[in-house]
PDB file of C-alpha atoms in Angstrom:
ATOM      1  CA  UNK A   1     131.810  91.534 147.803  1.00 77.00           C
ATOM      2  CA  UNK A   2     131.394  87.596 146.934  1.00 86.00           C
ATOM      3  CA  UNK A   3     129.352  86.827 149.942  1.00 91.00           C
ATOM      4  CA  UNK A   4     127.712  89.238 152.824  1.00 93.00           C
ATOM      5  CA  UNK A   5     125.421  87.137 155.360  1.00 95.00           C
ATOM      6  CA  UNK A   6     124.137  87.331 158.729  1.00 95.00           C
ATOM      7  CA  UNK A   7     123.518  85.718 161.215  1.00 94.00           C
ATOM      8  CA  UNK A   8     124.783  82.405 162.572  1.00 93.00           C
ATOM      9  CA  UNK A   9     126.857  82.824 159.090  1.00 92.00           C
ATOM     10  CA  UNK A  10     128.105  85.799 160.966  1.00 93.00           C
ATOM     11  CA  UNK A  11     128.425  84.342 163.926  1.00 93.00           C
ATOM     12  CA  UNK A  12     130.681  81.711 162.423  1.00 91.00           C
ATOM     13  CA  UNK A  13     132.902  84.021 160.956  1.00 90.00           C
ATOM     14  CA  UNK A  14     133.647  85.851 164.224  1.00 92.00           C
ATOM     15  CA  UNK A  15     134.275  83.033 165.885  1.00 91.00           C
ATOM     16  CA  UNK A  16     136.932  81.927 163.874  1.00 88.00           C
ATOM     17  CA  UNK A  17     138.293  84.852 162.958  1.00 88.00           C
ATOM     18  CA  UNK A  18     138.873  85.995 166.856  1.00 88.00           C
ATOM     19  CA  UNK A  19     140.639  81.957 167.148  1.00 89.00           C
ATOM     20  CA  UNK A  20     142.465  80.989 164.212  1.00 84.00           C
ATOM     21  CA  UNK A  21     145.203  82.522 165.802  1.00 81.00           C
ATOM     22  CA  UNK A  22     145.968  81.133 168.698  1.00 87.00           C
ATOM     23  CA  UNK A  23     145.069  77.863 167.692  1.00 82.00           C
ATOM     24  CA  UNK A  24     146.188  75.729 164.266  1.00 79.00           C
ATOM     25  CA  UNK A  25     145.599  73.902 161.465  1.00 75.00           C
ATOM     26  CA  UNK A  26     141.076  74.604 160.771  1.00 77.00           C
ATOM     27  CA  UNK A  27     139.104  75.621 163.571  1.00 83.00           C
ATOM     28  CA  UNK A  28     136.275  76.233 160.790  1.00 81.00           C
ATOM     29  CA  UNK A  29     134.938  73.324 161.755  1.00 82.00           C
ATOM     30  CA  UNK A  30     135.137  73.205 165.350  1.00 86.00           C
ATOM     31  CA  UNK A  31     133.762  77.159 165.777  1.00 87.00           C
ATOM     32  CA  UNK A  32     130.659  75.641 163.600  1.00 86.00           C
ATOM     33  CA  UNK A  33     129.834  73.479 165.945  1.00 88.00           C
ATOM     34  CA  UNK A  34     130.930  75.720 168.958  1.00 88.00           C
ATOM     35  CA  UNK A  35     128.668  78.374 167.022  1.00 88.00           C
ATOM     36  CA  UNK A  36     125.439  76.595 166.603  1.00 87.00           C
ATOM     37  CA  UNK A  37     125.953  74.923 169.885  1.00 88.00           C
ATOM     38  CA  UNK A  38     125.641  78.684 171.975  1.00 90.00           C
ATOM     39  CA  UNK A  39     124.348  81.005 169.294  1.00 90.00           C
ATOM     40  CA  UNK A  40     121.622  82.460 170.949  1.00 88.00           C
ATOM     41  CA  UNK A  41     122.582  82.346 174.011  1.00 88.00           C
ATOM     42  CA  UNK A  42     125.389  85.127 171.752  1.00 90.00           C
ATOM     43  CA  UNK A  43     122.290  86.272 169.808  1.00 89.00           C
ATOM     44  CA  UNK A  44     119.097  86.995 169.758  1.00 89.00           C
ATOM     45  CA  UNK A  45     116.841  86.362 167.314  1.00 92.00           C
ATOM     46  CA  UNK A  46     114.243  88.758 165.923  1.00 93.00           C
ATOM     47  CA  UNK A  47     112.132  89.866 163.387  1.00 95.00           C
ATOM     48  CA  UNK A  48     113.016  90.516 160.069  1.00 95.00           C
ATOM     49  CA  UNK A  49     110.782  93.062 156.660  1.00 95.00           C
ATOM     50  CA  UNK A  50     112.725  92.501 153.648  1.00 96.00           C
ATOM     51  CA  UNK A  51     111.513  92.625 150.608  1.00 97.00           C
ATOM     52  CA  UNK A  52     113.334  90.036 148.146  1.00 98.00           C
ATOM     53  CA  UNK A  53     113.591  91.821 144.492  1.00 97.00           C
ATOM     54  CA  UNK A  54     113.397  89.743 140.728  1.00 96.00           C
ATOM     55  CA  UNK A  55     113.921  89.307 138.255  1.00 92.00           C
ATOM     56  CA  UNK A  56     110.150  88.414 138.337  1.00 95.00           C
ATOM     57  CA  UNK A  57     108.894  90.848 140.186  1.00 97.00           C
ATOM     58  CA  UNK A  58     109.086  91.551 144.341  1.00 97.00           C
ATOM     59  CA  UNK A  59     108.889  89.262 146.629  1.00 97.00           C
ATOM     60  CA  UNK A  60     108.043  90.385 149.974  1.00 97.00           C
ATOM     61  CA  UNK A  61     108.640  88.682 153.463  1.00 97.00           C
ATOM     62  CA  UNK A  62     108.866  88.830 157.526  1.00 97.00           C
ATOM     63  CA  UNK A  63     110.236  86.699 159.907  1.00 96.00           C
ATOM     64  CA  UNK A  64     112.812  84.732 161.983  1.00 96.00           C
ATOM     65  CA  UNK A  65     116.254  83.376 160.623  1.00 97.00           C
ATOM     66  CA  UNK A  66     119.081  81.835 161.277  1.00 95.00           C
ATOM     67  CA  UNK A  67     121.315  82.436 158.397  1.00 94.00           C
ATOM     68  CA  UNK A  68     120.629  85.310 155.441  1.00 95.00           C
ATOM     69  CA  UNK A  69     123.551  84.953 152.484  1.00 96.00           C
ATOM     70  CA  UNK A  70     123.089  86.741 149.369  1.00 95.00           C
ATOM     71  CA  UNK A  71     126.678  85.906 146.554  1.00 93.00           C
ATOM     72  CA  UNK A  72     127.002  88.622 143.862  1.00 90.00           C
ATOM     73  CA  UNK A  73     125.868  85.408 141.580  1.00 91.00           C
ATOM     74  CA  UNK A  74     125.266  81.785 142.553  1.00 93.00           C
ATOM     75  CA  UNK A  75     127.968  78.084 143.141  1.00 92.00           C
ATOM     76  CA  UNK A  76     129.424  80.185 145.939  1.00 90.00           C
ATOM     77  CA  UNK A  77     132.323  78.074 147.919  1.00 88.00           C
ATOM     78  CA  UNK A  78     133.043  79.683 151.237  1.00 80.00           C
ATOM     79  CA  UNK A  79     137.633  77.619 152.336  1.00 68.00           C
ATOM     80  CA  UNK A  80     137.495  74.768 151.678  1.00 68.00           C
ATOM     81  CA  UNK A  81     135.488  74.188 149.489  1.00 80.00           C
ATOM     82  CA  UNK A  82     132.110  74.513 151.544  1.00 83.00           C
ATOM     83  CA  UNK A  83     129.059  75.396 148.877  1.00 90.00           C
ATOM     84  CA  UNK A  84     126.606  77.929 150.837  1.00 91.00           C
ATOM     85  CA  UNK A  85     125.437  79.361 147.470  1.00 94.00           C
ATOM     86  CA  UNK A  86     125.094  75.611 145.254  1.00 93.00           C
ATOM     87  CA  UNK A  87     122.691  76.083 142.536  1.00 95.00           C
ATOM     88  CA  UNK A  88     122.089  79.114 140.142  1.00 95.00           C
ATOM     89  CA  UNK A  89     119.773  80.970 142.804  1.00 96.00           C
ATOM     90  CA  UNK A  90     122.039  84.319 144.806  1.00 95.00           C
ATOM     91  CA  UNK A  91     120.477  84.765 147.572  1.00 97.00           C
ATOM     92  CA  UNK A  92     120.124  81.520 150.766  1.00 96.00           C
ATOM     93  CA  UNK A  93     117.448  82.826 153.152  1.00 97.00           C
ATOM     94  CA  UNK A  94     117.076  79.885 156.671  1.00 96.00           C
ATOM     95  CA  UNK A  95     113.783  79.658 159.105  1.00 96.00           C
ATOM     96  CA  UNK A  96     115.329  80.845 162.621  1.00 94.00           C
ATOM     97  CA  UNK A  97     114.697  76.672 164.522  1.00 92.00           C
ATOM     98  CA  UNK A  98     115.719  75.044 167.222  1.00 91.00           C
ATOM     99  CA  UNK A  99     119.165  73.400 168.730  1.00 91.00           C
ATOM    100  CA  UNK A 100     118.024  70.300 168.159  1.00 93.00           C
ATOM    101  CA  UNK A 101     117.277  70.800 164.362  1.00 93.00           C
ATOM    102  CA  UNK A 102     120.418  72.961 163.270  1.00 92.00           C
ATOM    103  CA  UNK A 103     122.619  69.637 165.230  1.00 92.00           C
ATOM    104  CA  UNK A 104     120.461  67.731 162.579  1.00 93.00           C
ATOM    105  CA  UNK A 105     121.100  69.975 159.662  1.00 93.00           C
ATOM    106  CA  UNK A 106     124.859  71.477 160.733  1.00 90.00           C
ATOM    107  CA  UNK A 107     126.448  68.021 158.748  1.00 90.00           C
ATOM    108  CA  UNK A 108     123.795  69.140 155.075  1.00 92.00           C
ATOM    109  CA  UNK A 109     124.280  72.231 155.620  1.00 90.00           C
ATOM    110  CA  UNK A 110     128.275  71.952 155.532  1.00 87.00           C
ATOM    111  CA  UNK A 111     127.749  69.675 152.460  1.00 88.00           C
ATOM    112  CA  UNK A 112     125.456  72.300 150.222  1.00 90.00           C
ATOM    113  CA  UNK A 113     122.915  70.072 150.505  1.00 91.00           C
ATOM    114  CA  UNK A 114     120.958  72.436 152.202  1.00 93.00           C
ATOM    115  CA  UNK A 115     118.554  73.300 149.409  1.00 92.00           C
ATOM    116  CA  UNK A 116     116.205  70.799 150.216  1.00 90.00           C
ATOM    117  CA  UNK A 117     115.087  71.940 153.394  1.00 95.00           C
ATOM    118  CA  UNK A 118     112.449  72.974 153.985  1.00 95.00           C
ATOM    119  CA  UNK A 119     113.184  75.871 155.928  1.00 97.00           C
ATOM    120  CA  UNK A 120     115.838  76.947 153.803  1.00 96.00           C
ATOM    121  CA  UNK A 121     114.845  79.150 150.734  1.00 97.00           C
ATOM    122  CA  UNK A 122     116.651  79.998 147.653  1.00 97.00           C
ATOM    123  CA  UNK A 123     116.475  82.950 145.464  1.00 97.00           C
ATOM    124  CA  UNK A 124     117.806  84.419 142.451  1.00 96.00           C
ATOM    125  CA  UNK A 125     118.146  87.818 143.880  1.00 96.00           C
ATOM    126  CA  UNK A 126     118.844  91.164 142.215  1.00 94.00           C
ATOM    127  CA  UNK A 127     118.786  93.089 145.234  1.00 95.00           C
ATOM    128  CA  UNK A 128     117.176  92.848 149.054  1.00 96.00           C
ATOM    129  CA  UNK A 129     116.094  95.269 151.308  1.00 95.00           C
ATOM    130  CA  UNK A 130     116.226  94.574 154.713  1.00 95.00           C
ATOM    131  CA  UNK A 131     113.632  97.041 156.468  1.00 93.00           C
ATOM    132  CA  UNK A 132     113.806  96.729 159.658  1.00 89.00           C
ATOM    133  CA  UNK A 133     115.607  95.119 162.743  1.00 91.00           C
ATOM    134  CA  UNK A 134     115.458  96.212 166.656  1.00 92.00           C
ATOM    135  CA  UNK A 135     118.515  95.071 167.599  1.00 92.00           C
ATOM    136  CA  UNK A 136     122.168  94.769 166.949  1.00 92.00           C
ATOM    137  CA  UNK A 137     123.065  91.871 163.839  1.00 93.00           C
ATOM    138  CA  UNK A 138     126.161  90.178 163.320  1.00 94.00           C
ATOM    139  CA  UNK A 139     126.600  90.665 159.361  1.00 95.00           C
ATOM    140  CA  UNK A 140     129.673  89.220 157.531  1.00 94.00           C
ATOM    141  CA  UNK A 141     131.204  90.653 154.381  1.00 91.00           C
ATOM    142  CA  UNK A 142     133.464  87.810 152.622  1.00 88.00           C
ATOM    143  CA  UNK A 143     135.447  86.949 156.403  1.00 88.00           C
ATOM    144  CA  UNK A 144     135.002  90.392 158.289  1.00 92.00           C
ATOM    145  CA  UNK A 145     132.511  90.593 159.991  1.00 95.00           C
ATOM    146  CA  UNK A 146     130.640  93.567 161.331  1.00 93.00           C
ATOM    147  CA  UNK A 147     127.682  95.551 163.477  1.00 94.00           C
ATOM    148  CA  UNK A 148     124.341  96.732 162.018  1.00 93.00           C
ATOM    149  CA  UNK A 149     122.596  97.853 164.804  1.00 94.00           C
ATOM    150  CA  UNK A 150     119.054  99.782 164.443  1.00 94.00           C
ATOM    151  CA  UNK A 151     119.893 103.295 162.586  1.00 93.00           C
ATOM    152  CA  UNK A 152     121.384 101.406 160.339  1.00 93.00           C
ATOM    153  CA  UNK A 153     118.016  99.578 158.930  1.00 93.00           C
ATOM    154  CA  UNK A 154     117.146 100.317 156.061  1.00 93.00           C
ATOM    155  CA  UNK A 155     119.678  98.355 154.377  1.00 93.00           C
ATOM    156  CA  UNK A 156     119.613  97.781 150.753  1.00 94.00           C
ATOM    157  CA  UNK A 157     122.486  94.940 148.997  1.00 94.00           C
ATOM    158  CA  UNK A 158     122.370  94.909 145.247  1.00 92.00           C
ATOM    159  CA  UNK A 159     123.447  92.570 142.481  1.00 84.00           C
ATOM    160  CA  UNK A 160     126.298  94.843 140.269  1.00 79.00           C
ATOM    161  CA  UNK A 161     126.785  93.479 137.017  1.00 75.00           C
ATOM    162  CA  UNK A 162     130.188  92.307 136.491  1.00 69.00           C
ATOM    163  CA  UNK A 163     132.987  94.628 135.671  1.00 60.00           C
ATOM    164  CA  UNK A 164     136.506  96.328 136.376  1.00 54.00           C
ATOM    165  CA  UNK A 165     136.580  98.079 139.365  1.00 52.00           C
ATOM    166  CA  UNK A 166     138.567 101.175 139.841  1.00 54.00           C
ATOM    167  CA  UNK A 167     139.583 103.510 141.819  1.00 52.00           C
ATOM    168  CA  UNK A 168     140.205 107.612 141.520  1.00 50.00           C
ATOM    169  CA  UNK A 169     141.552 109.683 143.461  1.00 52.00           C
ATOM    170  CA  UNK A 170     140.111 113.122 143.105  1.00 59.00           C
ATOM    171  CA  UNK A 171     143.484 114.908 143.776  1.00 58.00           C
ATOM    172  CA  UNK A 172     145.774 113.546 140.943  1.00 43.00           C
ATOM    173  CA  UNK A 173     142.425 111.715 138.502  1.00 42.00           C
ATOM    174  CA  UNK A 174     144.499 108.215 138.204  1.00 47.00           C
ATOM    175  CA  UNK A 175     143.117 105.316 137.442  1.00 44.00           C
ATOM    176  CA  UNK A 176     144.497 102.559 139.663  1.00 45.00           C
ATOM    177  CA  UNK A 177     142.699  98.845 139.825  1.00 43.00           C
TER     178      UNK A 177
END
């Protein structure tokens, strides 16, 4: 995968996927607006305990996060060249804040200028362990939405070396790439 994200980002993806067949054109921006306004109505944010492993060591965190994004590398953009991981860091956390700040920050986040926000944290992460979450949590994996439940935790996300992806079928032992 290129990116896995949790929280508001996954909600935006869920709404975009749901409505893209019903409306013509790029509805992403409209879904960002709708999601920004109504995320709290559909998804309550609880505390999340997590461990970020970097080359310098482990960072243990606990808090409420509006967005939680892990990429296979930094400098990742979404469709329409919208930078979600704008620099070399491949892991991004955005601490939860209310609607007014979301409306104020939305254009900066959409433009990839969220690195300077006081609520934003970026890491060059080798792995992240989401230790515990007590509610359902939306996840988005390269545009596909998953529903995570408390029994899915702890959940480990690891950065793997760039490599050739190969599928092996046991019955024939043939390799397909």
